Amino acid sequence: MSLTHDDRKVRVGDGNAFPLDPGADVDATFAMVVADALRRDFGNSPAHAKHIARLTGTNLRTVQNWLQAKNGPSGAGLVILMRHSDEVMDAVLDLANRDALRRASAAGHTLKALRLAIEAVLPHLPQD
């Protein structure tokens, strides 16, 4: 038994579009910035793509699409990338115009590097 014309749901052809800034292509910019950061931090070789895929738990083809800036990572993938890559974290903070957080992050990395250098030198100093 088929439905009569009166029983069918009529869908609207055109709905209201969500107003976005037409001058800003956020998706393409995001994908390109993340791809550049990944290449700076990990490189672009197939071995590095496999390493990134293992870190994030994603498919190798997905990571290759990230590196080619065809698309950007999802939220969960982005968080994992930010855990393992300072370049990605700085790039995302830069996209979000969070310069104060980026400077604080850079200061934290500098302090960590200084602490590691001091710990490496301490065993070689004479004990008086």
C-alpha atoms as an extended CHARMM CRD file, in Angstrom:
* protein
*
       128  EXT
         1         1  MET       CA              0.0000000000        0.0000000000        0.0000000000  PROA      1               0.0000000000
         2         2  SER       CA              1.4890000000        3.3120000000       -0.9770000000  PROA      2               0.0000000000
         3         3  LEU       CA              1.0320000000        6.6260000000        0.7570000000  PROA      3               0.0000000000
         4         4  THR       CA             -1.2650000000        9.2000000000       -0.7140000000  PROA      4               0.0000000000
         5         5  HSD       CA              0.0140000000       12.6210000000       -1.6160000000  PROA      5               0.0000000000
         6         6  ASP       CA             -1.6330000000       14.0680000000        1.4900000000  PROA      6               0.0000000000
         7         7  ASP       CA              0.3360000000       11.7660000000        3.8090000000  PROA      7               0.0000000000
         8         8  ARG       CA              3.7640000000       12.7000000000        2.5300000000  PROA      8               0.0000000000
         9         9  LYS       CA              6.0100000000       15.1370000000        4.3110000000  PROA      9               0.0000000000
        10        10  VAL       CA              6.8390000000       18.1430000000        2.1970000000  PROA      10              0.0000000000
        11        11  ARG       CA             10.3650000000       19.4330000000        2.6400000000  PROA      11              0.0000000000
        12        12  VAL       CA             11.3540000000       23.0060000000        2.1080000000  PROA      12              0.0000000000
        13        13  GLY       CA             13.7770000000       23.4120000000       -0.7610000000  PROA      13              0.0000000000
        14        14  ASP       CA             15.8190000000       26.3160000000        0.5560000000  PROA      14              0.0000000000
        15        15  GLY       CA             16.2750000000       27.0820000000        4.2050000000  PROA      15              0.0000000000
        16        16  ASN       CA             17.9080000000       30.0000000000        5.8770000000  PROA      16              0.0000000000
        17        17  ALA       CA             21.6720000000       29.8130000000        5.7520000000  PROA      17              0.0000000000
        18        18  PHE       CA             23.7590000000       30.4460000000        8.8390000000  PROA      18              0.0000000000
        19        19  PRO       CA             25.4460000000       33.8290000000        8.4010000000  PROA      19              0.0000000000
        20        20  LEU       CA             29.2090000000       33.4350000000        8.1120000000  PROA      20              0.0000000000
        21        21  ASP       CA             31.8460000000       35.9230000000        7.1800000000  PROA      21              0.0000000000
        22        22  PRO       CA             32.1460000000       35.3780000000        3.4200000000  PROA      22              0.0000000000
        23        23  GLY       CA             35.7140000000       36.6840000000        3.4190000000  PROA      23              0.0000000000
        24        24  ALA       CA             36.9900000000       34.0540000000        5.8540000000  PROA      24              0.0000000000
        25        25  ASP       CA             37.3300000000       30.4750000000        4.7150000000  PROA      25              0.0000000000
        26        26  VAL       CA             37.9360000000       29.0780000000        8.1760000000  PROA      26              0.0000000000
        27        27  ASP       CA             37.9820000000       25.3960000000        7.2390000000  PROA      27              0.0000000000
        28        28  ALA       CA             40.6170000000       25.8040000000        4.5400000000  PROA      28              0.0000000000
        29        29  THR       CA             42.7340000000       28.0820000000        6.7420000000  PROA      29              0.0000000000
        30        30  PHE       CA             42.5080000000       25.6600000000        9.6560000000  PROA      30              0.0000000000
        31        31  ALA       CA             43.5070000000       22.6700000000        7.5250000000  PROA      31              0.0000000000
        32        32  MET       CA             46.4300000000       24.5510000000        5.9890000000  PROA      32              0.0000000000
        33        33  VAL       CA             47.7300000000       25.8690000000        9.3320000000  PROA      33              0.0000000000
        34        34  VAL       CA             47.5350000000       22.4290000000       10.9630000000  PROA      34              0.0000000000
        35        35  ALA       CA             49.2190000000       20.8120000000        7.9460000000  PROA      35              0.0000000000
        36        36  ASP       CA             52.0810000000       23.3260000000        8.0660000000  PROA      36              0.0000000000
        37        37  ALA       CA             52.5210000000       22.7880000000       11.8050000000  PROA      37              0.0000000000
        38        38  LEU       CA             52.5180000000       19.0010000000       11.4150000000  PROA      38              0.0000000000
        39        39  ARG       CA             55.1070000000       19.1740000000        8.6430000000  PROA      39              0.0000000000
        40        40  ARG       CA             57.3340000000       21.4850000000       10.7230000000  PROA      40              0.0000000000
        41        41  ASP       CA             57.1600000000       19.2110000000       13.7410000000  PROA      41              0.0000000000
        42        42  PHE       CA             57.0140000000       15.7120000000       12.2440000000  PROA      42              0.0000000000
        43        43  GLY       CA             58.0780000000       16.0430000000        8.6110000000  PROA      43              0.0000000000
        44        44  ASN       CA             56.2110000000       14.8330000000        5.5420000000  PROA      44              0.0000000000
        45        45  SER       CA             57.5880000000       11.3310000000        4.9830000000  PROA      45              0.0000000000
        46        46  PRO       CA             55.3910000000        8.2160000000        5.0430000000  PROA      46              0.0000000000
        47        47  ALA       CA             57.1480000000        7.0350000000        8.2260000000  PROA      47              0.0000000000
        48        48  HSD       CA             56.1800000000       10.2590000000        9.9950000000  PROA      48              0.0000000000
        49        49  ALA       CA             52.5940000000        9.9380000000        8.7850000000  PROA      49              0.0000000000
        50        50  LYS       CA             52.4750000000        6.4270000000       10.2650000000  PROA      50              0.0000000000
        51        51  HSD       CA             53.8590000000        7.7750000000       13.5320000000  PROA      51              0.0000000000
        52        52  ILE       CA             51.1860000000       10.4680000000       13.6750000000  PROA      52              0.0000000000
        53        53  ALA       CA             48.5110000000        7.8640000000       12.8790000000  PROA      53              0.0000000000
        54        54  ARG       CA             49.7060000000        5.7180000000       15.7910000000  PROA      54              0.0000000000
        55        55  LEU       CA             49.7680000000        8.7120000000       18.1440000000  PROA      55              0.0000000000
        56        56  THR       CA             46.2490000000        9.8100000000       17.3040000000  PROA      56              0.0000000000
        57        57  GLY       CA             44.7030000000        6.3860000000       16.7110000000  PROA      57              0.0000000000
        58        58  THR       CA             43.4930000000        7.4150000000       13.2710000000  PROA      58              0.0000000000
        59        59  ASN       CA             43.7740000000        5.8910000000        9.8240000000  PROA      59              0.0000000000
        60        60  LEU       CA             46.9430000000        6.5260000000        7.8090000000  PROA      60              0.0000000000
        61        61  ARG       CA             44.8810000000        8.0030000000        4.9480000000  PROA      61              0.0000000000
        62        62  THR       CA             43.3140000000       10.4520000000        7.3830000000  PROA      62              0.0000000000
        63        63  VAL       CA             46.7500000000       11.6540000000        8.4820000000  PROA      63              0.0000000000
        64        64  GLN       CA             47.8790000000       11.9760000000        4.8680000000  PROA      64              0.0000000000
        65        65  ASN       CA             44.8240000000       14.1600000000        4.2050000000  PROA      65              0.0000000000
        66        66  TRP       CA             45.8300000000       16.3260000000        7.1960000000  PROA      66              0.0000000000
        67        67  LEU       CA             49.3880000000       16.6540000000        5.8710000000  PROA      67              0.0000000000
        68        68  GLN       CA             48.0870000000       17.5840000000        2.4030000000  PROA      68              0.0000000000
        69        69  ALA       CA             45.6520000000       20.1160000000        3.9560000000  PROA      69              0.0000000000
        70        70  LYS       CA             42.6850000000       18.4320000000        2.2840000000  PROA      70              0.0000000000
        71        71  ASN       CA             40.9310000000       18.5520000000        5.6490000000  PROA      71              0.0000000000
        72        72  GLY       CA             41.7550000000       19.2180000000        9.2770000000  PROA      72              0.0000000000
        73        73  PRO       CA             41.5950000000       16.9420000000       12.2870000000  PROA      73              0.0000000000
        74        74  SER       CA             38.4440000000       16.5070000000       14.3480000000  PROA      74              0.0000000000
        75        75  GLY       CA             38.2690000000       17.8410000000       17.8790000000  PROA      75              0.0000000000
        76        76  ALA       CA             39.5770000000       14.6760000000       19.5350000000  PROA      76              0.0000000000
        77        77  GLY       CA             42.3680000000       14.3040000000       16.9890000000  PROA      77              0.0000000000
        78        78  LEU       CA             43.3190000000       17.9390000000       17.4130000000  PROA      78              0.0000000000
        79        79  VAL       CA             43.5660000000       17.5950000000       21.1960000000  PROA      79              0.0000000000
        80        80  ILE       CA             45.8510000000       14.5770000000       20.8440000000  PROA      80              0.0000000000
        81        81  LEU       CA             48.0000000000       16.4130000000       18.2870000000  PROA      81              0.0000000000
        82        82  MET       CA             48.2560000000       19.3920000000       20.6220000000  PROA      82              0.0000000000
        83        83  ARG       CA             49.4750000000       17.0550000000       23.3920000000  PROA      83              0.0000000000
        84        84  HSD       CA             52.3030000000       15.7320000000       21.2390000000  PROA      84              0.0000000000
        85        85  SER       CA             53.1810000000       18.7470000000       19.1000000000  PROA      85              0.0000000000
        86        86  ASP       CA             54.1160000000       22.1920000000       20.3390000000  PROA      86              0.0000000000
        87        87  GLU       CA             53.9160000000       23.4810000000       16.7620000000  PROA      87              0.0000000000
        88        88  VAL       CA             50.2710000000       22.4010000000       16.4290000000  PROA      88              0.0000000000
        89        89  MET       CA             49.3970000000       23.8950000000       19.8030000000  PROA      89              0.0000000000
        90        90  ASP       CA             51.0290000000       27.2190000000       18.9050000000  PROA      90              0.0000000000
        91        91  ALA       CA             49.3140000000       27.2490000000       15.5020000000  PROA      91              0.0000000000
        92        92  VAL       CA             45.8690000000       26.6410000000       17.0330000000  PROA      92              0.0000000000
        93        93  LEU       CA             46.4230000000       29.3220000000       19.6810000000  PROA      93              0.0000000000
        94        94  ASP       CA             47.5490000000       31.6900000000       16.9360000000  PROA      94              0.0000000000
        95        95  LEU       CA             44.3740000000       30.9610000000       14.9240000000  PROA      95              0.0000000000
        96        96  ALA       CA             42.2930000000       31.6730000000       18.0240000000  PROA      96              0.0000000000
        97        97  ASN       CA             44.1260000000       34.9780000000       18.6210000000  PROA      97              0.0000000000
        98        98  ARG       CA             45.2120000000       33.7960000000       22.0720000000  PROA      98              0.0000000000
        99        99  ASP       CA             48.6250000000       35.4750000000       22.0990000000  PROA      99              0.0000000000
       100       100  ALA       CA             48.8580000000       35.6150000000       25.9100000000  PROA      100             0.0000000000
       101       101  LEU       CA             48.3790000000       31.8520000000       26.1650000000  PROA      101             0.0000000000
       102       102  ARG       CA             50.9000000000       31.2870000000       23.4220000000  PROA      102             0.0000000000
       103       103  ARG       CA             53.4970000000       33.4500000000       25.1870000000  PROA      103             0.0000000000
       104       104  ALA       CA             52.8320000000       31.6570000000       28.4760000000  PROA      104             0.0000000000
       105       105  SER       CA             53.2230000000       28.3250000000       26.7140000000  PROA      105             0.0000000000
       106       106  ALA       CA             56.5200000000       29.4380000000       25.1670000000  PROA      106             0.0000000000
       107       107  ALA       CA             57.7590000000       30.6090000000       28.5760000000  PROA      107             0.0000000000
       108       108  GLY       CA             56.8020000000       27.2510000000       30.0800000000  PROA      108             0.0000000000
       109       109  HSD       CA             58.7170000000       25.3990000000       27.3570000000  PROA      109             0.0000000000
       110       110  THR       CA             61.7460000000       27.6200000000       27.9370000000  PROA      110             0.0000000000
       111       111  LEU       CA             61.6600000000       26.9280000000       31.6790000000  PROA      111             0.0000000000
       112       112  LYS       CA             61.3320000000       23.2010000000       31.0460000000  PROA      112             0.0000000000
       113       113  ALA       CA             64.3230000000       23.2370000000       28.6830000000  PROA      113             0.0000000000
       114       114  LEU       CA             66.3420000000       25.2450000000       31.2090000000  PROA      114             0.0000000000
       115       115  ARG       CA             65.4310000000       22.8180000000       33.9930000000  PROA      115             0.0000000000
       116       116  LEU       CA             66.5240000000       19.8540000000       31.8480000000  PROA      116             0.0000000000
       117       117  ALA       CA             69.8120000000       21.5650000000       31.0090000000  PROA      117             0.0000000000
       118       118  ILE       CA             70.5210000000       22.2660000000       34.6850000000  PROA      118             0.0000000000
       119       119  GLU       CA             69.7200000000       18.6600000000       35.6140000000  PROA      119             0.0000000000
       120       120  ALA       CA             72.0840000000       17.4520000000       32.8940000000  PROA      120             0.0000000000
       121       121  VAL       CA             74.9480000000       19.6640000000       34.1480000000  PROA      121             0.0000000000
       122       122  LEU       CA             74.5560000000       19.0460000000       37.8970000000  PROA      122             0.0000000000
       123       123  PRO       CA             76.1530000000       15.5640000000       37.9740000000  PROA      123             0.0000000000
       124       124  HSD       CA             79.2930000000       16.9660000000       36.2940000000  PROA      124             0.0000000000
       125       125  LEU       CA             79.8820000000       19.7760000000       38.7980000000  PROA      125             0.0000000000
       126       126  PRO       CA             82.4550000000       19.1730000000       41.5270000000  PROA      126             0.0000000000
       127       127  GLN       CA             80.9600000000       18.6250000000       44.9510000000  PROA      127             0.0000000000
       128       128  ASP       CA             82.5170000000       20.9320000000       47.5530000000  PROA      128             0.0000000000
